[in-house]
mmCIF file of C-alpha atoms in Angstrom:
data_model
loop_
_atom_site.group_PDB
_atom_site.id
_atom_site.type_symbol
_atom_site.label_atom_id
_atom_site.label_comp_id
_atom_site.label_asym_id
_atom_site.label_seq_id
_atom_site.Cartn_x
_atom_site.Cartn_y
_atom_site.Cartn_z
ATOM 1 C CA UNK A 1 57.093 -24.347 -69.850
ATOM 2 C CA UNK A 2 59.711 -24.615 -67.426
ATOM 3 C CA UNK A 3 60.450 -27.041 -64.555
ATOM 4 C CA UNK A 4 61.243 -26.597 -61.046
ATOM 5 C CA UNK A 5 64.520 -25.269 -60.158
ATOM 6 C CA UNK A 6 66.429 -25.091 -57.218
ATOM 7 C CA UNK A 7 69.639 -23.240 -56.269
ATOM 8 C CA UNK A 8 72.347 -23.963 -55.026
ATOM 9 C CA UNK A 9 73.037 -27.825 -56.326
ATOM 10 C CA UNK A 10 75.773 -28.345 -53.481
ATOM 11 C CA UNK A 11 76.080 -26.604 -49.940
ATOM 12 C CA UNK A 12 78.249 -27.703 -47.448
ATOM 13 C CA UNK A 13 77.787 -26.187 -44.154
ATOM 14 C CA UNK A 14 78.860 -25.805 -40.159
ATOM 15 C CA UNK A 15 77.375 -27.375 -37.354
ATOM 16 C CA UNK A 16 75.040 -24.509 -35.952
ATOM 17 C CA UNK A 17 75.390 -22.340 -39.000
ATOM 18 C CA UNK A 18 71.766 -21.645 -40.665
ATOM 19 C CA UNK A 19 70.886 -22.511 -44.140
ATOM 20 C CA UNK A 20 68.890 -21.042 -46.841
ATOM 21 C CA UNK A 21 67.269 -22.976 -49.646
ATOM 22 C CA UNK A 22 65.976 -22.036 -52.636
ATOM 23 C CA UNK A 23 62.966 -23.214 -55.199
ATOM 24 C CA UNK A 24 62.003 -22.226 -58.256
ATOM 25 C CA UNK A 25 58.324 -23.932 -59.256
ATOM 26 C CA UNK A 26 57.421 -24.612 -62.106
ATOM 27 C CA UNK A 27 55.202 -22.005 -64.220
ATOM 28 C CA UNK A 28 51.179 -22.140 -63.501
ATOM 29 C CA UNK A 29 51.949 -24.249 -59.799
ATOM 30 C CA UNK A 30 50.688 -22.504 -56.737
ATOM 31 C CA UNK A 31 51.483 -25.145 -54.135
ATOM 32 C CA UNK A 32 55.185 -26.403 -53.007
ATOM 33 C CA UNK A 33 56.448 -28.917 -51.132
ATOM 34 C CA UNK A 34 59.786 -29.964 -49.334
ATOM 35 C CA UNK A 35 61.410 -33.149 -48.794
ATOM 36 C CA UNK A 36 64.269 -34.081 -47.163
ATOM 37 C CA UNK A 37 65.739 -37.369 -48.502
ATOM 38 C CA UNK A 38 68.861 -38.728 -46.156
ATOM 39 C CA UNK A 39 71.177 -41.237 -47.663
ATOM 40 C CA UNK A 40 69.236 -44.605 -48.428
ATOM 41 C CA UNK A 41 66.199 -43.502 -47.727
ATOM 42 C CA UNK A 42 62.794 -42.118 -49.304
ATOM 43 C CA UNK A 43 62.005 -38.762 -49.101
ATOM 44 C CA UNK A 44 60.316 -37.210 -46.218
ATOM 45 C CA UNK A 45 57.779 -34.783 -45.954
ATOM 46 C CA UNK A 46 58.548 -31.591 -44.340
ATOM 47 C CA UNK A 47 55.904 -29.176 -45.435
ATOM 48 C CA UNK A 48 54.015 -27.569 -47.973
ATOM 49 C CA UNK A 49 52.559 -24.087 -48.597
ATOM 50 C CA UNK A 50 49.712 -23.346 -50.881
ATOM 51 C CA UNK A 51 49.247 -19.580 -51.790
ATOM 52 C CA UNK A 52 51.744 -18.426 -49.395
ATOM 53 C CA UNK A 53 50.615 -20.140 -46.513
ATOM 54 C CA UNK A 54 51.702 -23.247 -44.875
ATOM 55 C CA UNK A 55 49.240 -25.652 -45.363
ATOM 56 C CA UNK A 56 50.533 -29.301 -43.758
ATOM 57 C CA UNK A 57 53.853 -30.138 -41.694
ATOM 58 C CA UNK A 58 55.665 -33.278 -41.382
ATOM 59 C CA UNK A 59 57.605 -34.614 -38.508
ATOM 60 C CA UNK A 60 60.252 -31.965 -38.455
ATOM 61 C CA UNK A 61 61.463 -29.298 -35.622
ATOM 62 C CA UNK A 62 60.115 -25.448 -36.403
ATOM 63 C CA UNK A 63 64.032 -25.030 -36.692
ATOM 64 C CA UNK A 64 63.103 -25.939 -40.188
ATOM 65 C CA UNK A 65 60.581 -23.157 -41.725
ATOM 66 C CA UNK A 66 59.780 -21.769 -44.770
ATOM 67 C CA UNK A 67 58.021 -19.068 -47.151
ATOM 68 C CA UNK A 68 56.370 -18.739 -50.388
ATOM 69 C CA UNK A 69 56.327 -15.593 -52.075
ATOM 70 C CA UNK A 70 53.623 -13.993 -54.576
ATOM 71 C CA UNK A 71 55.409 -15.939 -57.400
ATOM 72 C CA UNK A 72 54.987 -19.381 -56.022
ATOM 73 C CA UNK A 73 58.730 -19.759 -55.442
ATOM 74 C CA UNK A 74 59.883 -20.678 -51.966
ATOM 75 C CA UNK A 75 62.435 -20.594 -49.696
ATOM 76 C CA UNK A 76 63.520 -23.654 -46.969
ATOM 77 C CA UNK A 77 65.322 -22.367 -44.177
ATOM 78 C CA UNK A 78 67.409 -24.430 -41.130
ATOM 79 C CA UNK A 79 68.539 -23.029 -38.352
ATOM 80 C CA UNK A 80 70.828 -24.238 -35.748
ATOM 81 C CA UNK A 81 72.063 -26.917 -38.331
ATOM 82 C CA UNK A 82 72.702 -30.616 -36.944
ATOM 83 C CA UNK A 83 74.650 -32.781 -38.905
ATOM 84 C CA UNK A 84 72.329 -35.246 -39.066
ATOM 85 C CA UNK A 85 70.256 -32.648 -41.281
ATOM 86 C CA UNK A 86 72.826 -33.895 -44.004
ATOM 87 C CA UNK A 87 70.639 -34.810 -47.213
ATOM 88 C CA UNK A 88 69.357 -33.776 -50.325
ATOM 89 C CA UNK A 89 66.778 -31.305 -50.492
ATOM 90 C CA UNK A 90 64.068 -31.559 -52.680
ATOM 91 C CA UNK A 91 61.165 -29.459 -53.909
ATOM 92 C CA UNK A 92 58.039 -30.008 -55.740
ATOM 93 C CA UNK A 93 55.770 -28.063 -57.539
ATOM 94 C CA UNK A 94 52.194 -28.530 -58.271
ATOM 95 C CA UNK A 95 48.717 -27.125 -59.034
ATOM 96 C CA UNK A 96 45.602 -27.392 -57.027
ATOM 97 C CA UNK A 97 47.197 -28.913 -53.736
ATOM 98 C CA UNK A 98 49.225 -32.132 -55.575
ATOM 99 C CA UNK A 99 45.571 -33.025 -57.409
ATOM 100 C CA UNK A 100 47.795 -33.155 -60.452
ATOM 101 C CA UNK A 101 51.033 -34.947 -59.346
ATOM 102 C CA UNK A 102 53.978 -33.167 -58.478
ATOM 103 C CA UNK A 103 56.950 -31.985 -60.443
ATOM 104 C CA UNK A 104 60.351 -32.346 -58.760
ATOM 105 C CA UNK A 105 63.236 -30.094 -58.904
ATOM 106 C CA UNK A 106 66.896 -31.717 -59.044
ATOM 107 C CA UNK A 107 67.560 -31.363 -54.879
ATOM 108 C CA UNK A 108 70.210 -29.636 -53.337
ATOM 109 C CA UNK A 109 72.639 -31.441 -51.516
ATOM 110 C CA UNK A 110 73.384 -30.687 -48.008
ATOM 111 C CA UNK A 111 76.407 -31.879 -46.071
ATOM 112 C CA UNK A 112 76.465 -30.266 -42.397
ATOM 113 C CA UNK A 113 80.604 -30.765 -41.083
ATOM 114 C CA UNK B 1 50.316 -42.758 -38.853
ATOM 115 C CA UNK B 2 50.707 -43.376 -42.589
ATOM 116 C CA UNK B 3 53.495 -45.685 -43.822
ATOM 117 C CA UNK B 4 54.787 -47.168 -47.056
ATOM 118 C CA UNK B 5 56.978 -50.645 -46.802
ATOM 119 C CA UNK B 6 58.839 -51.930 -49.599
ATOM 120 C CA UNK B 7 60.911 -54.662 -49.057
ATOM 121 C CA UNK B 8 63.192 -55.128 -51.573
ATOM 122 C CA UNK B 9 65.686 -52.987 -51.561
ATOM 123 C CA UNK B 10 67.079 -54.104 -54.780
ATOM 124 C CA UNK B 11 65.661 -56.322 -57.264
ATOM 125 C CA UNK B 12 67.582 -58.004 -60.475
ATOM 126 C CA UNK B 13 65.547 -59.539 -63.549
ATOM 127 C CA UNK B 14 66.539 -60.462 -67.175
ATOM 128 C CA UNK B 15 65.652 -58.472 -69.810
ATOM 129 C CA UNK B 16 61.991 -59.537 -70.936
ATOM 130 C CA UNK B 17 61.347 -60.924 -67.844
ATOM 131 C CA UNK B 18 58.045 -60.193 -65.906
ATOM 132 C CA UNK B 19 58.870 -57.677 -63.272
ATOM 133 C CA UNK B 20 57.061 -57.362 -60.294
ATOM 134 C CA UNK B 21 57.680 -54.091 -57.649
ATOM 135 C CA UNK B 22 56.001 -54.489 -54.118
ATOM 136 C CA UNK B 23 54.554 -51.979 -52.064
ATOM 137 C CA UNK B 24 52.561 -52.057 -48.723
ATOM 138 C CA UNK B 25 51.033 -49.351 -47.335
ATOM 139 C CA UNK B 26 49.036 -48.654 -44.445
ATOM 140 C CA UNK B 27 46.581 -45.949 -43.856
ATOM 141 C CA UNK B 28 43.406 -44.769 -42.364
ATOM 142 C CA UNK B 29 40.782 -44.063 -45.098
ATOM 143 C CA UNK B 30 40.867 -43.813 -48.810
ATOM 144 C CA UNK B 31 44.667 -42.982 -49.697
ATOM 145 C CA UNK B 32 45.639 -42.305 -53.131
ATOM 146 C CA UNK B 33 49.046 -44.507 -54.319
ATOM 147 C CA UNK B 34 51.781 -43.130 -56.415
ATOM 148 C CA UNK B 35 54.150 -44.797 -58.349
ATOM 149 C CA UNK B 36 57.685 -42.053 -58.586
ATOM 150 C CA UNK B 37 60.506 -43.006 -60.410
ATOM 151 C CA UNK B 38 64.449 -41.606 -60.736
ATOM 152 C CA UNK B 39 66.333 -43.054 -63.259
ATOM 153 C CA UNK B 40 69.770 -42.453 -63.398
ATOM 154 C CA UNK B 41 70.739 -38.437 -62.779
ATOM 155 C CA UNK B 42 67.301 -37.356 -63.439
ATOM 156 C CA UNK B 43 65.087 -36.038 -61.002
ATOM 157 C CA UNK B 44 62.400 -37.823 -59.694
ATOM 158 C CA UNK B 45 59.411 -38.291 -61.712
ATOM 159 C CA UNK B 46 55.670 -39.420 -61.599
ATOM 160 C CA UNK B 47 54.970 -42.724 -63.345
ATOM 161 C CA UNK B 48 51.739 -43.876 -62.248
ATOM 162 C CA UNK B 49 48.739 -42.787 -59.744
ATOM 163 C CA UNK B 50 45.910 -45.455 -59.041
ATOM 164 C CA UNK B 51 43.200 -42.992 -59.962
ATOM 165 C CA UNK B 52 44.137 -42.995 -63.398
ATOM 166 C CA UNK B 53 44.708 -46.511 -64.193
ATOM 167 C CA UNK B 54 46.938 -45.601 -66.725
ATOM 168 C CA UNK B 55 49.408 -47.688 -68.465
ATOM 169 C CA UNK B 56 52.663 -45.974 -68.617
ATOM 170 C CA UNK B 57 55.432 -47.488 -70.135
ATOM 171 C CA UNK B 58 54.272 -50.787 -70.017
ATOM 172 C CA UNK B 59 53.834 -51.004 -66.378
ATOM 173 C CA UNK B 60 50.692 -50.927 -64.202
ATOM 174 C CA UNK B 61 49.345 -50.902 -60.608
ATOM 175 C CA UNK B 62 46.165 -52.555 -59.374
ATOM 176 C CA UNK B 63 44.960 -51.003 -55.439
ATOM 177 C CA UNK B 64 44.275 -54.156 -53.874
ATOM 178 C CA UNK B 65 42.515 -52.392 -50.358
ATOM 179 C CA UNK B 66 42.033 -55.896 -49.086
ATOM 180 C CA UNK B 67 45.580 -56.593 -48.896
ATOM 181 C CA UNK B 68 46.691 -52.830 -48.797
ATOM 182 C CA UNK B 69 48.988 -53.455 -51.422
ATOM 183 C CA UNK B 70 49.818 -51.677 -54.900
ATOM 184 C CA UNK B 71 52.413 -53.632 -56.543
ATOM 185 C CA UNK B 72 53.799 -52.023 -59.909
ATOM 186 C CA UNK B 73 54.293 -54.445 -62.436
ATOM 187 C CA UNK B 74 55.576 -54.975 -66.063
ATOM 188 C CA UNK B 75 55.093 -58.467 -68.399
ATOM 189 C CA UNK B 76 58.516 -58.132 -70.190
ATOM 190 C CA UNK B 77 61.621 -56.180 -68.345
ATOM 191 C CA UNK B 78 63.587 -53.611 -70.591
ATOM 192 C CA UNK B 79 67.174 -52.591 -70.212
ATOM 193 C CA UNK B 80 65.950 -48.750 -69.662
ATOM 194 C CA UNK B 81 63.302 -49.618 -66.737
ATOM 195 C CA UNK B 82 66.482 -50.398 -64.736
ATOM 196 C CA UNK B 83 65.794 -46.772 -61.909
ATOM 197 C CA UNK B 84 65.124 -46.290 -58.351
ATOM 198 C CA UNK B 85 60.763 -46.885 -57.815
ATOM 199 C CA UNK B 86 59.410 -45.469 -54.876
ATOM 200 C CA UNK B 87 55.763 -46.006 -53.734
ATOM 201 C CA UNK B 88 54.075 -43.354 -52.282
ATOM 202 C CA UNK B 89 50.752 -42.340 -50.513
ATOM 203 C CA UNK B 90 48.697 -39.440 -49.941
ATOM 204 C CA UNK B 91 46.165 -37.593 -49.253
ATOM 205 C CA UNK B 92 43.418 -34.484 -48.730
ATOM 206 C CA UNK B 93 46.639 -31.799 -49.937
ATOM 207 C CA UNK B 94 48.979 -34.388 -51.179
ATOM 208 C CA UNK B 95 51.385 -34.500 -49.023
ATOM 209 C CA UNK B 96 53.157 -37.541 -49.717
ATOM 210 C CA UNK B 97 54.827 -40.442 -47.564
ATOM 211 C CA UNK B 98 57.258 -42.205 -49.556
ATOM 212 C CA UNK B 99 58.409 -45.967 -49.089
ATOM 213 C CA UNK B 100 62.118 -46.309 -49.087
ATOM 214 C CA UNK B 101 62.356 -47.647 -52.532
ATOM 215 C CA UNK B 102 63.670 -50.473 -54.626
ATOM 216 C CA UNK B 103 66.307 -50.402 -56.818
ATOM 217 C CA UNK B 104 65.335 -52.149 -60.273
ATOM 218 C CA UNK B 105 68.328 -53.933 -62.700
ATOM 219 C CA UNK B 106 67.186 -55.220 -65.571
ATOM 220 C CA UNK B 107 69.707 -57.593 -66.728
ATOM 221 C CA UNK B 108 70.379 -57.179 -70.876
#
């Protein structure tokens, strides 16, 4: 059985440029979630899909979107990048809408310059 | 709005010392509590849920609604419980609101 993945690890980026983020969940999940976690801080809900459709959103701008594809992996996507959207990325993974508890991936680590 | 406090930040104990993690929440209903944890350059991982009233690695949580509190706790500190603890809530899909953690250092 294999955990949740994301890709890349490291991404630094340019003010304005757009991002693309990538999750791998773990096999048998069919809901994902994203958090943003900024220096010091706990992570922060962004959203989650469930079955390839978005299914809860946090507090973030619709500059920050998403998919999930017929696998269950997913994609996190930032446009018009601020650099106070500097933070690591995590995913999680899970069956039945969290029910379960949710497996985290690693993060990727975004620095906006 | 739902919201997690924890106010330490960091907290320091002596190996098999009792060990005692706070968290606050506040929300509107009947919120499930979480217990994550991330020790060093691992991802974060469950340790605990209040539904389950599991024991896990020594440590457990009692939901006290009256007081809105879920405090993890431990009777004797070890050297490898020294990780970041976050709190967390949620509910209906699971989508979680996290407290901003506390930093555990058990002491050898």
């Amino acid at each position: 059985e294999t955990g949740v993945t994301q890709s890349p690890t490291h991404l630094i980026k340019t003010r304005g440029q757009q991002v693309t983020l990538r999750c791998s969940s773990q096999s048998g999940h069919n809901t994902v979630s994203w958090y943003q976690q900024a220096l010091g801080q706990g992570p922060q809900f962004i959203f989650q899909y469930y079955r390839e459709e978005e299914n809860g959103r946090g507090n973030f701008p619709p500059r920050f979107s998403g998919l999930q594809f017929p696998n269950y992996s997913s994609e996190l996507n930032v446009n018009a990048l601020e650099l106070d959207d500097s933070a690591l990325y995590l995913c999680a993974s899970s069956s039945a809408l969290g029910r379960g508890g949710y497996t985290f991936g690693s993060g990727t680590r975004l620095t906006v310059v | 709005a739902q919201r997690v406090t924890q106010p330490e930040k960091l907290l320091s104990v002596f190996k098999g010392a009792p060990v005692e993690l706070k968290c606050n929440y506040s929300y509107s209903g009947s919120p499930e509590l979480f217990w994550y944890v991330q020790y060093s350059r691992q991802r974060l991982q469950l340790l605990l849920r209040h539904i389950s009233r599991e024991s896990i690695k020594g440590f457990t949580a009692d939901l006290n609604k009256g007081e809105t509190s879920f405090h993890l706790k431990k009777p004797f500190a070890q050297e490898e419980d020294s990780a970041m603890y976050y709190c967390a809530t949620g509910a209906g899909s699971y989508q979680l609101t996290f407290g901003k953690g506390t930093k555990l250092s058990v002491i050898p």
